[in-house]
PDB file of C-alpha atoms in Angstrom:
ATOM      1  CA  UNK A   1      61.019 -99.321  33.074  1.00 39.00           C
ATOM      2  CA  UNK A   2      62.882 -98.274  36.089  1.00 41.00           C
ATOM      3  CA  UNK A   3      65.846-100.856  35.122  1.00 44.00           C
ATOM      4  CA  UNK A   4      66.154 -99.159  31.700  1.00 44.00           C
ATOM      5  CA  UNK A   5      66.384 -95.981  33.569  1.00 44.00           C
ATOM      6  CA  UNK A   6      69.730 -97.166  35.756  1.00 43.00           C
ATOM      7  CA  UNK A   7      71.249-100.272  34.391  1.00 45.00           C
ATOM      8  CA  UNK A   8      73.071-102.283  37.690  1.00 43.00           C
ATOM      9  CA  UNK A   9      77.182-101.917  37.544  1.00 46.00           C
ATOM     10  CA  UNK A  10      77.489-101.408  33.982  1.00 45.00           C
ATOM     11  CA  UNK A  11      80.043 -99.107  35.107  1.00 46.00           C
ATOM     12  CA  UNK A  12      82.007-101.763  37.099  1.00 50.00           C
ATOM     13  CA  UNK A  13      81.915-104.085  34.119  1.00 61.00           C
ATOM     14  CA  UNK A  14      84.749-103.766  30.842  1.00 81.00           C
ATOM     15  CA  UNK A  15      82.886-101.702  28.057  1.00 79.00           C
ATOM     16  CA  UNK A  16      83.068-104.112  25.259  1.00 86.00           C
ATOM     17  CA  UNK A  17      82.341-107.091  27.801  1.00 91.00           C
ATOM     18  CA  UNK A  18      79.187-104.816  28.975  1.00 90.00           C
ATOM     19  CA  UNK A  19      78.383-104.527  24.788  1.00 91.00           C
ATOM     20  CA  UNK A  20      78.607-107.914  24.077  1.00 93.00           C
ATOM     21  CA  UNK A  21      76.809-109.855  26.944  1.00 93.00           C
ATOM     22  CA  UNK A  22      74.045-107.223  26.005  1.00 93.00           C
ATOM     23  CA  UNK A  23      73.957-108.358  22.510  1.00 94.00           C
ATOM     24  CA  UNK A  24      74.082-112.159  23.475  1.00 95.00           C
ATOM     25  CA  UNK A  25      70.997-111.672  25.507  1.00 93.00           C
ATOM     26  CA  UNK A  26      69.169-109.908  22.525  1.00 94.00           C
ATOM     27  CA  UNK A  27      70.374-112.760  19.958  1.00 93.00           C
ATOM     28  CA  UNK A  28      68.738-115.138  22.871  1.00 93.00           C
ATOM     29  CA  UNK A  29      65.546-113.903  22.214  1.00 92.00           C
ATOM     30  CA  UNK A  30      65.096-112.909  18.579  1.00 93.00           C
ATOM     31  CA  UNK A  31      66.770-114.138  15.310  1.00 93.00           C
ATOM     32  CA  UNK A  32      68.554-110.223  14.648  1.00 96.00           C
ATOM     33  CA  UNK A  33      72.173-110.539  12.875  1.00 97.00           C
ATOM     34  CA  UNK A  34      74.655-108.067  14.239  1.00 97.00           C
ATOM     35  CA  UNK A  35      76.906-105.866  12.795  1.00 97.00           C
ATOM     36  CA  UNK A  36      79.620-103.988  15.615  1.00 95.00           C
ATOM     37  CA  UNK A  37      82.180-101.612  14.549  1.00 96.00           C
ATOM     38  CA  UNK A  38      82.874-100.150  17.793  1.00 95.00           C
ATOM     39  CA  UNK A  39      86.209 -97.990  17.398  1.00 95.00           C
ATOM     40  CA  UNK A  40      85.936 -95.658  20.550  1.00 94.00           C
ATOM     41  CA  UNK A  41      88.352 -96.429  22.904  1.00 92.00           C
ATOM     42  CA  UNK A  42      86.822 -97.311  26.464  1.00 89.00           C
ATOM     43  CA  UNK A  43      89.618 -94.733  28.019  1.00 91.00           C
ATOM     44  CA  UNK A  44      87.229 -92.134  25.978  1.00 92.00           C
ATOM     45  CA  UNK A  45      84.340 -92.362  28.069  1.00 93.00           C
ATOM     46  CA  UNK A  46      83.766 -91.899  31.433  1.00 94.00           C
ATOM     47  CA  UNK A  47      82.273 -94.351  33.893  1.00 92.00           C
ATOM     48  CA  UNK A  48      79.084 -92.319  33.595  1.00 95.00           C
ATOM     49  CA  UNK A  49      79.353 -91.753  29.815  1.00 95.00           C
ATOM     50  CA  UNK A  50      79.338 -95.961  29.626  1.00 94.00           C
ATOM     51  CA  UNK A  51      76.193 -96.579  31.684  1.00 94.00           C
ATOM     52  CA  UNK A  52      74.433 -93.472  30.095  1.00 96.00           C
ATOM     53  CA  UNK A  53      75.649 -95.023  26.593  1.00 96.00           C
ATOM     54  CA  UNK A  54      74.725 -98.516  27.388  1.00 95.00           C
ATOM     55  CA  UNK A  55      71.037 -97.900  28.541  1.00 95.00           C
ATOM     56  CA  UNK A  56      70.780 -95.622  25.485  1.00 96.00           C
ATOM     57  CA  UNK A  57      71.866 -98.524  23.385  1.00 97.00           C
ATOM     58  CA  UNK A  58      69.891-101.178  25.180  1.00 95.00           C
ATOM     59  CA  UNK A  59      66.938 -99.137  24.877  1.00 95.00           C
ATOM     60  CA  UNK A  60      67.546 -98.598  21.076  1.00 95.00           C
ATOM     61  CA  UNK A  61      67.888-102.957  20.561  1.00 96.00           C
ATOM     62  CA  UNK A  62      64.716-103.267  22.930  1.00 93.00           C
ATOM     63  CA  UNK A  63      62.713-100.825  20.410  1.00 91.00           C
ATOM     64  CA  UNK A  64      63.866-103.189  17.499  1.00 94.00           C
ATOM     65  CA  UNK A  65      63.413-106.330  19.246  1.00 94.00           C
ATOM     66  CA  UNK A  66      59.875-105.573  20.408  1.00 90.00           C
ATOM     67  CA  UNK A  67      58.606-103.142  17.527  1.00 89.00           C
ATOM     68  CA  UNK A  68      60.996-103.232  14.287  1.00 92.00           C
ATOM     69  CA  UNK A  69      60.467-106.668  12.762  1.00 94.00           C
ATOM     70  CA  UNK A  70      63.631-106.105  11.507  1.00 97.00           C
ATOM     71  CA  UNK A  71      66.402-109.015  10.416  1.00 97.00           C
ATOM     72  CA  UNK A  72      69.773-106.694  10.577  1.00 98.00           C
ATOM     73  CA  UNK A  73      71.358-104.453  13.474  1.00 98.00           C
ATOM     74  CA  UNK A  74      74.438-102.432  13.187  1.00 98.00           C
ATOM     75  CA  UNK A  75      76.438-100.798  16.030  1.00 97.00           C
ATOM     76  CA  UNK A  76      78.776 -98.225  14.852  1.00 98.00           C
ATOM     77  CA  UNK A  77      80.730 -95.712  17.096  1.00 97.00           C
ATOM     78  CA  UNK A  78      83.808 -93.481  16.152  1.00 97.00           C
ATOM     79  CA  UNK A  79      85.574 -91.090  17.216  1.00 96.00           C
ATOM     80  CA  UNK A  80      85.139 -87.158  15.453  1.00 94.00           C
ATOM     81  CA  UNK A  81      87.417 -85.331  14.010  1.00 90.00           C
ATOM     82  CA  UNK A  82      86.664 -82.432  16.743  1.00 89.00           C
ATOM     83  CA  UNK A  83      87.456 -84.807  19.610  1.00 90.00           C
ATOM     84  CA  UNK A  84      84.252 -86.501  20.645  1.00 95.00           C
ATOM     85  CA  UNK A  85      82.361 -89.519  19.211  1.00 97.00           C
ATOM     86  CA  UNK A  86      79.230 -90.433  17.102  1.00 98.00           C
ATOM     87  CA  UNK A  87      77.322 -93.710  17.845  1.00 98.00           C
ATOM     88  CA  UNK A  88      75.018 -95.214  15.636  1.00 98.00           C
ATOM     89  CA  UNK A  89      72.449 -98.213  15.952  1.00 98.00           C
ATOM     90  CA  UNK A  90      70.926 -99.033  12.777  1.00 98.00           C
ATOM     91  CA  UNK A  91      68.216-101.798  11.863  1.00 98.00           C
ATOM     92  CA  UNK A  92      66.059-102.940   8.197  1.00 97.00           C
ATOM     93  CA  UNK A  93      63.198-102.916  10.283  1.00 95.00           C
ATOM     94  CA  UNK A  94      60.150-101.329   9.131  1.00 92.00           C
ATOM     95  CA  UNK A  95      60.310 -97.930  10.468  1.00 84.00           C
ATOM     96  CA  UNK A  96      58.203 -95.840  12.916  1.00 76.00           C
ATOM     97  CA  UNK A  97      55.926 -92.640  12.985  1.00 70.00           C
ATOM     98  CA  UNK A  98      57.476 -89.918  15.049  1.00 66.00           C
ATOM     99  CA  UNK A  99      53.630 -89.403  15.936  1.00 63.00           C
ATOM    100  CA  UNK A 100      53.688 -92.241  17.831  1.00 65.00           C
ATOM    101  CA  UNK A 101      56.922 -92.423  19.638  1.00 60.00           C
ATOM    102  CA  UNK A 102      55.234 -90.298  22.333  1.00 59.00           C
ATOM    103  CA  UNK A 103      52.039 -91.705  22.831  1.00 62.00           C
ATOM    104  CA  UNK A 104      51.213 -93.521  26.116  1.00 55.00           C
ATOM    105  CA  UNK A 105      53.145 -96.744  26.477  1.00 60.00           C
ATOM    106  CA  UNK A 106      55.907 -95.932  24.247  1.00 65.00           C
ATOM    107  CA  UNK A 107      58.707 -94.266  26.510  1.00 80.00           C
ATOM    108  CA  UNK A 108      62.164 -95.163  24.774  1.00 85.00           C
ATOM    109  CA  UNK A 109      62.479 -93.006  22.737  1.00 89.00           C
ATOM    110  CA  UNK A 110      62.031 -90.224  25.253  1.00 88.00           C
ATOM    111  CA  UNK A 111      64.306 -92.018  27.676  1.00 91.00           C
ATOM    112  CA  UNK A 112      66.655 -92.314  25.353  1.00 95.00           C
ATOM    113  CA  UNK A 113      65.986 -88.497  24.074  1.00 94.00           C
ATOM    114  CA  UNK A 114      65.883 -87.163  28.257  1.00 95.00           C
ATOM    115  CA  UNK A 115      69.265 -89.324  28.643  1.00 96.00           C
ATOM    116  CA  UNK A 116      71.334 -87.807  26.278  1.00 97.00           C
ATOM    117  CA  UNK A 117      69.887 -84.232  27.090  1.00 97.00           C
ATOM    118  CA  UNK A 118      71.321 -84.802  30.527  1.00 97.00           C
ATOM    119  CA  UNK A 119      74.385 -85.732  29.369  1.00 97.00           C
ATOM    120  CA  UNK A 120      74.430 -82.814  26.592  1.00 97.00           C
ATOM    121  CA  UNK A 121      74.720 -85.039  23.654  1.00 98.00           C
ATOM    122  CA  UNK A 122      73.253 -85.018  20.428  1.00 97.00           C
ATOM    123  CA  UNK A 123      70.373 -86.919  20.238  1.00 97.00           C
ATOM    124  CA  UNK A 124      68.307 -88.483  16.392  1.00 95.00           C
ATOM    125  CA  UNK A 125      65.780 -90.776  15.397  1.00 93.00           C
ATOM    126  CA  UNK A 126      65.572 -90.753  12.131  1.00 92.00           C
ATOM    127  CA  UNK A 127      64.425 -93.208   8.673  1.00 92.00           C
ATOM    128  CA  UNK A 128      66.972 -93.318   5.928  1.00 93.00           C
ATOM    129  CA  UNK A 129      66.259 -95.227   3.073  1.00 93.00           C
ATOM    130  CA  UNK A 130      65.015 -98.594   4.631  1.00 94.00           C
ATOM    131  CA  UNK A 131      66.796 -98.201   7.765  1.00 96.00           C
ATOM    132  CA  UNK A 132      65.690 -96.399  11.229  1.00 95.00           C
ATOM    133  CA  UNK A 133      69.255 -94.529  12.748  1.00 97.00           C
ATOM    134  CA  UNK A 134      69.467 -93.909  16.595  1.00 96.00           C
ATOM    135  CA  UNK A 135      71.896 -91.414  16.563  1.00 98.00           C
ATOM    136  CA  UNK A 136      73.772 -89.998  19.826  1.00 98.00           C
ATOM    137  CA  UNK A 137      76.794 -87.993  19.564  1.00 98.00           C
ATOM    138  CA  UNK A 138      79.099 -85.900  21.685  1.00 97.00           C
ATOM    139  CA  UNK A 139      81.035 -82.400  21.014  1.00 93.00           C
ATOM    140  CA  UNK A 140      83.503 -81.593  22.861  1.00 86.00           C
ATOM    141  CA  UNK A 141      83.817 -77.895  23.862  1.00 71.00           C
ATOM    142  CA  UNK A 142      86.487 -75.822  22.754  1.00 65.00           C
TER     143      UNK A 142
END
């Protein structure tokens, strides 16, 4: 748990390079399909926003690797019109109750939750349709 907390020179390492080797090792050890539409520039985020973003999102594949039973990931992130970005990890999985997510043994959701409070972003879990969304998103002050 402490390597999910602070993920080794993610900041030293190109964003979508970081992204990528991530998803290979994932594919390695499951049969998930994934979906990327990344569209934030890497000049967008700061070396901190990138490891903050990456354990978020490696903590978010873990969940539906180890919990989902899902076939299907997405990755979406875009820019907002306001100046800051949304990203988005999606899976067919079969859902979760928000009862759980806190019980003993189940931290990543409330990493992922504490990590983006620290970072003041927007932070979701939520079921849509068939689909779970991790949601974390940035505003930019005016």
């Amino acid at each position: 748990i402490a390597d999910l907390r602070h993920p080794a020179g993610a900041a030293n390492v190109p964003w979508m390079q970081a992204l990528t080797s991530l998803i290979e090792e994932i594919k390695q050890e499951s049969d998930l399909k994934f979906a990327i539409d990344w569209r934030i520039p890497e000049d967008r985020l700061t070396a901190r926003e990138k490891v903050e973003l990456l354990a978020s999102i490696r903590e978010a594949l873990l969940n539906i690797y180890k919990h989902a039973a899902a076939r299907h990931v997405r990755i979406e992130a875009k820019e907002t019109e306001a100046g800051g970005w949304q990203c988005q990890v999606t899976d067919d999985g079969r859902g979760f109750d928000k009862n759980d997510a806190y019980k003993d043994g189940h931290y990543g959701i409330k990493m992922m939750e504490d990590r983006a409070k620290r970072m003041n972003w927007q932070f979701a879990v939520d079921r849509q349709g068939r689909e779970t969304v991790v949601s974390i998103r940035k505003e930019v002050s005016p």
